[in-house]
Amino acid sequence: MEAHHHQAALKNDTFLRALARQPTDYTPTWLMRQAGRYLPEYNATRARAGSFLELARTPELCAEVALQPLERFALDAAIVFSDILTIPDAMGLGLSFGEGEGPRFRAPLRDEDAIRKLAPPARRSASGCRSSASRAALSRSPATWSKAAAATTGASSRPCCTLVPTCFGGSWK
């Protein structure tokens, strides 16, 4: 496995060396959900954004939030901050968060034709994370089933009863 990092040398490249199966002095450390409500600086950034959704849609703020845990903890990698539902939102489903409610989509996928009309999401860069990180930055694309369930039901908390028949050739009813 070859590591591909063509940027300036990192102050801490332990994580990348471990991925490349090179010797390291210790096992690298990072945490999923590193950024979040437990950090006062995250809460301040979220307040400045005006809403969680605006925070998740603004690459510069995502980069800021991703780097905040690195200032507090001895971690070897940053986790790029986002929300899994911003992807279907960027494809045209219209994500919103109601007061005291979970996420909802304005245009859930109700039939096969709606799926065919999906727009590919625009690519946006969190380049502030790349240029400011002194350690590796990790990205992830989690919960494909959860994203699909939310996209077909219109909300993440509903049962995914429409998704199973869709995947296996059944009815949308």
XYZ file of N, CA and C in Angstrom:
519
model
N 0.850 -1.177 0.000
C 0.000 0.000 0.000
C 0.894 1.239 0.000
N 0.630 2.130 -0.897
C 1.450 3.326 -1.030
C 0.679 4.537 -0.541
N 1.288 5.351 0.299
C 0.624 6.570 0.781
C 0.780 7.653 -0.278
N -0.295 8.354 -0.552
C -0.282 9.434 -1.532
C -0.573 10.740 -0.817
N 0.440 11.403 -0.347
C 0.261 12.718 0.251
C 1.289 13.642 -0.376
N 0.786 14.482 -1.295
C 1.649 15.347 -2.090
C 1.627 16.781 -1.576
N 1.490 16.979 -0.298
C 1.470 18.320 0.257
C 2.732 18.518 1.076
N 2.850 19.691 1.646
C 3.988 19.975 2.501
C 4.041 18.947 3.623
N 5.225 18.685 4.101
C 5.402 17.711 5.170
C 4.557 18.101 6.381
N 3.923 17.112 6.969
C 3.105 17.337 8.155
C 3.987 17.303 9.395
N 3.591 18.043 10.419
C 4.302 17.975 11.691
C 4.163 16.580 12.287
N 3.025 15.954 12.040
C 2.748 14.622 12.555
C 2.177 13.784 11.412
N 2.985 12.913 10.832
C 2.514 12.055 9.746
C 2.381 10.599 10.189
N 2.254 10.385 11.496
C 2.179 9.036 12.051
C 1.049 8.230 11.429
N -0.112 8.837 11.290
C -1.257 8.122 10.726
C -0.966 7.676 9.289
N -0.426 8.579 8.473
C -0.132 8.249 7.073
C 0.946 7.170 6.970
N 1.948 7.237 7.841
C 2.988 6.196 7.833
C 2.394 4.848 8.219
N 1.479 4.834 9.188
C 0.836 3.580 9.580
C 0.011 3.021 8.417
N -0.707 3.877 7.688
C -1.471 3.417 6.525
C -0.563 2.806 5.463
N 0.617 3.368 5.332
C 1.573 2.870 4.347
C 2.354 1.658 4.874
N 1.988 1.176 6.056
C 2.629 0.040 6.709
C 4.105 0.301 6.985
N 4.400 1.555 7.285
C 5.754 1.932 7.676
C 5.831 1.929 9.198
N 7.013 1.762 9.751
C 7.140 1.749 11.216
C 6.732 3.100 11.833
N 6.077 3.026 12.975
C 5.729 4.216 13.752
C 6.118 3.955 15.199
N 6.310 5.029 15.954
C 6.698 4.890 17.355
C 5.542 4.431 18.237
N 4.322 4.619 17.756
C 3.137 4.259 18.520
C 1.972 4.073 17.552
N 0.895 3.522 18.061
C -0.306 3.352 17.249
C -1.017 4.693 17.139
N -1.287 5.161 15.923
C -1.935 6.469 15.779
C -3.331 6.487 16.396
N -3.721 7.676 16.832
C -5.003 7.852 17.508
C -5.851 8.882 16.789
N -7.114 8.564 16.611
C -8.127 9.498 16.133
C -9.453 8.967 16.617
N -10.441 9.801 16.663
C -11.752 9.404 17.167
C -12.819 9.787 16.157
N -13.750 8.908 15.917
C -14.897 9.305 15.115
C -15.690 10.293 15.963
N -16.339 11.210 15.317
C -17.099 12.269 15.985
C -16.217 13.089 16.916
N -14.997 13.369 16.467
C -14.081 14.179 17.273
C -14.677 15.543 17.570
N -15.224 16.177 16.545
C -15.840 17.492 16.728
C -17.247 17.283 17.264
N -17.742 18.259 17.991
C -19.111 18.106 18.453
C -19.455 18.956 19.640
N -20.667 18.729 20.106
C -21.268 19.578 21.132
C -20.519 19.597 22.451
N -19.652 18.642 22.692
C -18.900 18.634 23.951
C -17.803 19.700 23.962
N -17.478 20.281 22.802
C -16.444 21.314 22.736
C -17.063 22.707 22.737
N -16.689 23.569 23.665
C -17.219 24.935 23.676
C -16.939 25.679 22.369
N -15.769 25.448 21.784
C -15.440 26.147 20.538
C -16.321 25.683 19.372
N -16.734 24.405 19.384
C -17.690 23.927 18.372
C -19.016 24.672 18.534
N -19.490 24.755 19.763
C -20.762 25.442 20.014
C -20.696 26.906 19.584
N -19.553 27.548 19.784
C -19.394 28.940 19.364
C -19.429 29.043 17.830
N -18.766 28.118 17.147
C -18.769 28.128 15.680
C -20.158 27.853 15.144
N -20.859 26.903 15.759
C -22.226 26.598 15.328
C -23.138 27.812 15.533
N -22.989 28.504 16.645
C -23.790 29.707 16.901
C -23.481 30.777 15.858
N -22.205 30.938 15.518
C -21.810 31.907 14.493
C -22.408 31.546 13.130
N -22.517 30.241 12.836
C -23.092 29.784 11.562
C -24.589 30.064 11.501
N -25.238 30.080 12.658
C -26.680 30.332 12.695
C -27.521 29.076 12.811
N -27.005 27.952 12.328
C -27.721 26.683 12.426
C -26.756 25.549 12.128
N -27.144 24.356 12.543
C -26.323 23.190 12.241
C -26.209 22.997 10.733
N -27.309 23.162 10.020
C -27.312 22.948 8.578
C -26.386 23.932 7.864
N -26.410 25.186 8.278
C -25.519 26.169 7.658
C -24.057 25.846 7.982
N -23.805 25.361 9.185
C -22.461 24.923 9.545
C -22.013 23.796 8.622
N -22.855 22.792 8.440
C -22.511 21.629 7.619
C -22.404 21.969 6.135
N -23.019 23.062 5.698
C -22.979 23.461 4.285
C -21.849 24.446 3.961
N -21.092 24.884 4.956
C -20.064 25.903 4.748
C -18.680 25.278 4.904
N -17.971 25.057 3.783
C -16.684 24.360 3.861
C -15.683 24.982 4.835
N -15.614 26.309 4.899
C -14.654 26.954 5.799
C -14.976 26.647 7.259
N -16.275 26.638 7.594
C -16.662 26.321 8.975
C -16.456 24.843 9.272
N -16.706 23.983 8.287
C -16.438 22.550 8.470
C -14.958 22.318 8.753
N -14.092 23.031 8.012
C -12.652 22.898 8.236
C -12.282 23.377 9.635
N -12.851 24.502 10.041
C -12.578 25.040 11.379
C -12.970 24.035 12.460
N -14.158 23.475 12.334
C -14.663 22.527 13.326
C -13.840 21.235 13.316
N -13.414 20.798 12.138
C -12.603 19.575 12.043
C -11.267 19.728 12.755
N -10.723 20.940 12.735
C -9.404 21.172 13.330
C -9.453 21.467 14.833
N -10.609 21.849 15.351
C -10.709 22.214 16.769
C -10.230 21.121 17.724
N -10.603 19.852 17.536
C -10.129 18.825 18.474
C -8.613 18.656 18.475
N -7.960 18.982 17.359
C -6.508 18.843 17.294
C -5.805 19.839 18.205
N -6.493 20.940 18.525
C -5.926 21.931 19.444
C -6.013 21.459 20.887
N -6.966 20.584 21.186
C -7.209 20.142 22.567
C -6.583 18.801 22.914
N -6.505 17.912 21.936
C -6.139 16.524 22.212
C -4.956 16.079 21.364
N -4.223 15.103 21.849
C -3.070 14.552 21.125
C -3.567 13.513 20.118
N -4.193 13.994 19.061
C -4.727 13.112 18.019
C -3.801 13.151 16.809
N -3.794 12.072 16.048
C -2.898 11.974 14.899
C -3.580 12.258 13.566
N -4.888 12.491 13.599
C -5.611 12.801 12.360
C -6.862 13.594 12.698
N -7.250 14.434 11.774
C -8.512 15.174 11.886
C -9.566 14.424 11.080
N -10.810 14.493 11.512
C -11.926 13.927 10.764
C -12.641 15.092 10.093
N -12.758 15.055 8.769
C -13.434 16.128 8.052
C -14.879 16.184 8.528
N -15.323 17.357 8.972
C -16.650 17.517 9.551
C -17.694 17.728 8.471
N -18.806 17.000 8.595
C -19.968 17.193 7.729
C -21.138 16.451 8.356
N -22.216 16.313 7.618
C -23.366 15.528 8.038
C -23.729 14.619 6.882
N -24.100 13.375 7.170
C -24.367 12.426 6.089
C -25.505 12.868 5.180
N -26.440 13.659 5.688
C -27.591 14.042 4.867
C -27.329 15.234 3.961
N -26.136 15.846 4.057
C -25.834 16.935 3.128
C -25.635 16.406 1.709
N -25.301 15.136 1.560
C -25.121 14.564 0.217
C -26.450 14.476 -0.522
N -27.500 13.830 0.046
C -28.780 13.847 -0.663
C -29.350 15.260 -0.818
N -29.056 16.144 0.129
C -29.487 17.539 -0.002
C -28.850 18.173 -1.234
N -27.553 17.941 -1.415
C -26.843 18.499 -2.569
C -27.331 17.896 -3.883
N -28.018 16.762 -3.816
C -28.566 16.129 -5.017
C -29.979 16.621 -5.329
N -30.474 17.581 -4.513
C -31.749 18.211 -4.818
C -32.930 17.810 -3.954
N -32.707 17.096 -2.847
C -33.830 16.652 -2.030
C -34.332 17.709 -1.052
N -33.569 18.781 -0.821
C -34.039 19.883 0.013
C -34.100 19.567 1.492
N -32.970 19.478 2.147
C -32.878 19.146 3.566
C -33.261 20.335 4.433
N -33.999 20.067 5.498
C -34.297 21.091 6.498
C -34.388 20.429 7.865
N -34.208 21.253 8.889
C -34.351 20.809 10.271
C -35.411 21.695 10.910
N -36.540 21.114 11.297
C -37.567 21.873 11.988
C -37.221 22.017 13.457
N -37.726 23.068 14.084
C -37.478 23.296 15.507
C -37.973 22.098 16.311
N -37.083 21.460 17.047
C -37.441 20.316 17.875
C -37.694 19.041 17.092
N -37.374 19.023 15.800
C -37.576 17.839 14.965
C -36.247 17.401 14.372
N -36.248 16.217 13.849
C -35.075 15.737 13.127
C -35.094 16.270 11.705
N -34.172 15.796 10.901
C -34.086 16.264 9.515
C -35.272 15.800 8.675
N -35.608 16.618 7.674
C -36.674 16.296 6.720
C -36.211 16.696 5.322
N -36.704 15.965 4.321
C -36.446 16.310 2.932
C -37.715 16.849 2.297
N -37.577 17.967 1.574
C -38.698 18.575 0.856
C -39.164 17.675 -0.280
N -38.237 16.996 -0.957
C -38.566 16.200 -2.138
C -38.041 14.775 -1.994
N -38.660 13.975 -1.115
C -38.174 12.598 -0.965
C -38.365 11.807 -2.259
N -37.590 10.765 -2.396
C -37.647 9.915 -3.585
C -38.817 8.946 -3.452
N -39.870 9.172 -4.206
C -41.076 8.354 -4.082
C -41.224 7.313 -5.189
N -40.438 7.444 -6.257
C -40.539 6.459 -7.332
C -39.217 6.398 -8.095
N -39.140 5.441 -8.989
C -37.914 5.233 -9.746
C -37.573 6.441 -10.613
N -38.578 7.108 -11.143
C -38.354 8.291 -11.969
C -37.638 9.389 -11.167
N -38.011 9.546 -9.904
C -37.357 10.548 -9.050
C -35.879 10.215 -8.859
N -35.572 8.944 -8.748
C -34.172 8.530 -8.599
C -33.392 8.869 -9.868
N -33.977 8.613 -11.020
C -33.299 8.897 -12.296
C -33.049 10.397 -12.496
N -33.861 11.247 -11.865
C -33.729 12.696 -12.022
C -32.755 13.335 -11.033
N -32.172 12.534 -10.153
C -31.236 13.087 -9.174
C -30.068 13.771 -9.864
N -29.676 14.914 -9.329
C -28.519 15.652 -9.844
C -27.279 15.197 -9.090
N -26.148 15.074 -9.777
C -24.919 14.768 -9.024
C -24.574 15.947 -8.127
N -24.114 15.688 -6.909
C -23.791 16.803 -6.016
C -22.601 17.599 -6.532
N -22.653 18.905 -6.324
C -21.522 19.764 -6.685
C -20.376 19.473 -5.733
N -19.183 19.510 -6.241
C -18.010 19.286 -5.391
C -17.622 20.596 -4.742
N -17.453 20.546 -3.421
C -17.000 21.719 -2.666
C -15.801 21.293 -1.865
N -14.884 22.190 -1.702
C -13.625 21.869 -1.048
C -13.552 22.471 0.342
N -13.045 21.684 1.262
C -12.715 22.199 2.590
C -11.206 22.416 2.624
N -10.717 23.249 1.691
C -9.278 23.432 1.531
C -8.629 24.023 2.776
N -9.389 24.713 3.605
C -8.837 25.239 4.849
C -8.347 24.122 5.742
N -8.983 22.987 5.664
C -8.561 21.835 6.455
C -7.226 21.320 5.922
N -7.098 21.270 4.612
C -5.877 20.776 3.985
C -4.699 21.695 4.282
N -4.919 22.998 4.196
C -3.803 23.923 4.350
C -3.457 24.198 5.806
N -4.371 23.942 6.738
C -4.123 24.273 8.138
C -3.746 23.082 9.007
N -4.056 21.897 8.563
C -3.834 20.722 9.408
C -2.353 20.408 9.520
N -1.929 20.122 10.729
C -0.555 19.691 10.931
C -0.491 18.169 10.952
N -1.663 17.540 10.817
C -1.781 16.090 10.794
C -2.682 15.667 9.642
N -2.791 14.396 9.405
C -3.618 13.879 8.313
C -5.084 14.259 8.524
N -5.812 14.425 7.426
C -7.245 14.699 7.491
C -7.973 13.520 6.863
N -8.918 12.944 7.607
C -9.669 11.781 7.145
C -11.079 12.192 6.753
N -11.568 11.597 5.697
C -12.944 11.815 5.283
C -13.631 10.465 5.295
N -14.937 10.485 5.317
C -15.674 9.235 5.320
C -16.979 9.423 4.566
N -17.526 8.335 4.101
C -18.838 8.359 3.463
C -19.660 7.256 4.104
N -20.198 7.543 5.285
C -20.861 6.501 6.063
C -22.323 6.345 5.715
N -22.881 5.295 6.251
C -24.325 5.130 6.360
C -25.085 5.245 5.050
N -24.641 4.546 4.037
C -25.329 4.576 2.753
C -26.785 4.157 2.910
N -27.036 3.119 3.689
C -28.412 2.659 3.912
C -29.233 3.742 4.611
N -28.645 4.402 5.605
C -29.356 5.465 6.321
C -29.705 6.619 5.396
N -28.756 6.999 4.528
C -29.028 8.084 3.578
C -30.155 7.687 2.634
N -30.125 6.457 2.121
C -31.168 5.999 1.203
C -32.524 5.918 1.900
N -32.544 5.451 3.144
C -33.805 5.372 3.886
C -34.394 6.755 4.107
N -33.569 7.702 4.492
C -34.044 9.073 4.703
C -34.519 9.688 3.390
N -33.818 9.400 2.299
C -34.173 9.972 0.995
C -35.505 9.445 0.479
N -35.854 8.202 0.827
C -37.119 7.643 0.332
C -38.288 7.932 1.261
N -38.019 8.099 2.556
C -39.120 8.360 3.492
C -39.318 9.844 3.742
N -38.303 10.646 3.488
C -38.395 12.084 3.697
C -37.893 12.539 5.048
N -37.561 11.609 5.932
C -37.067 11.963 7.267
C -36.226 10.815 7.799
N -35.248 11.124 8.616
C -34.350 10.068 9.082
C -34.948 9.216 10.194
N -35.992 9.662 10.841
C -36.503 8.910 11.980
C -37.626 7.943 11.615
N -38.129 8.013 10.400
C -39.198 7.097 10.004
C -38.620 5.730 9.662
N -39.446 4.689 9.765
C -38.962 3.366 9.349
C -38.696 3.362 7.846
N -37.779 2.529 7.424
C -37.403 2.525 6.003
C -38.239 1.515 5.213
N -39.542 1.500 5.455
C -40.416 0.525 4.810
C -40.504 0.703 3.302
N -40.221 1.877 2.768
C -40.269 2.061 1.317
C -38.969 1.636 0.659
N -37.893 1.557 1.403
C -36.599 1.277 0.814
C -36.424 -0.187 0.440
N -36.824 -1.107 1.302
C -36.613 -2.530 1.041
C -37.299 -2.969 -0.249
N -38.605 -2.678 -0.453
C -39.216 -3.089 -1.725
C -38.535 -2.443 -2.934
N -38.092 -1.219 -2.786
C -37.424 -0.534 -3.901
C -36.146 -1.252 -4.302
N -35.377 -1.651 -3.320
C -34.098 -2.325 -3.604
C -34.288 -3.710 -4.200
N -35.391 -4.334 -3.885
C -35.579 -5.713 -4.310
C -36.705 -5.881 -5.322
N -36.978 -4.804 -6.079
C -37.894 -4.900 -7.207
C -39.370 -4.883 -6.863
N -39.717 -4.484 -5.665
C -41.118 -4.464 -5.268
C -41.787 -3.134 -5.543
N -42.929 -2.951 -4.953
C -43.743 -1.746 -5.131
C -43.247 -0.628 -4.236
N -43.580 0.613 -4.597
C -43.270 1.781 -3.786
C -44.381 2.049 -2.768
N -45.414 1.231 -2.748
C -46.556 1.469 -1.841
C -46.243 1.036 -0.449
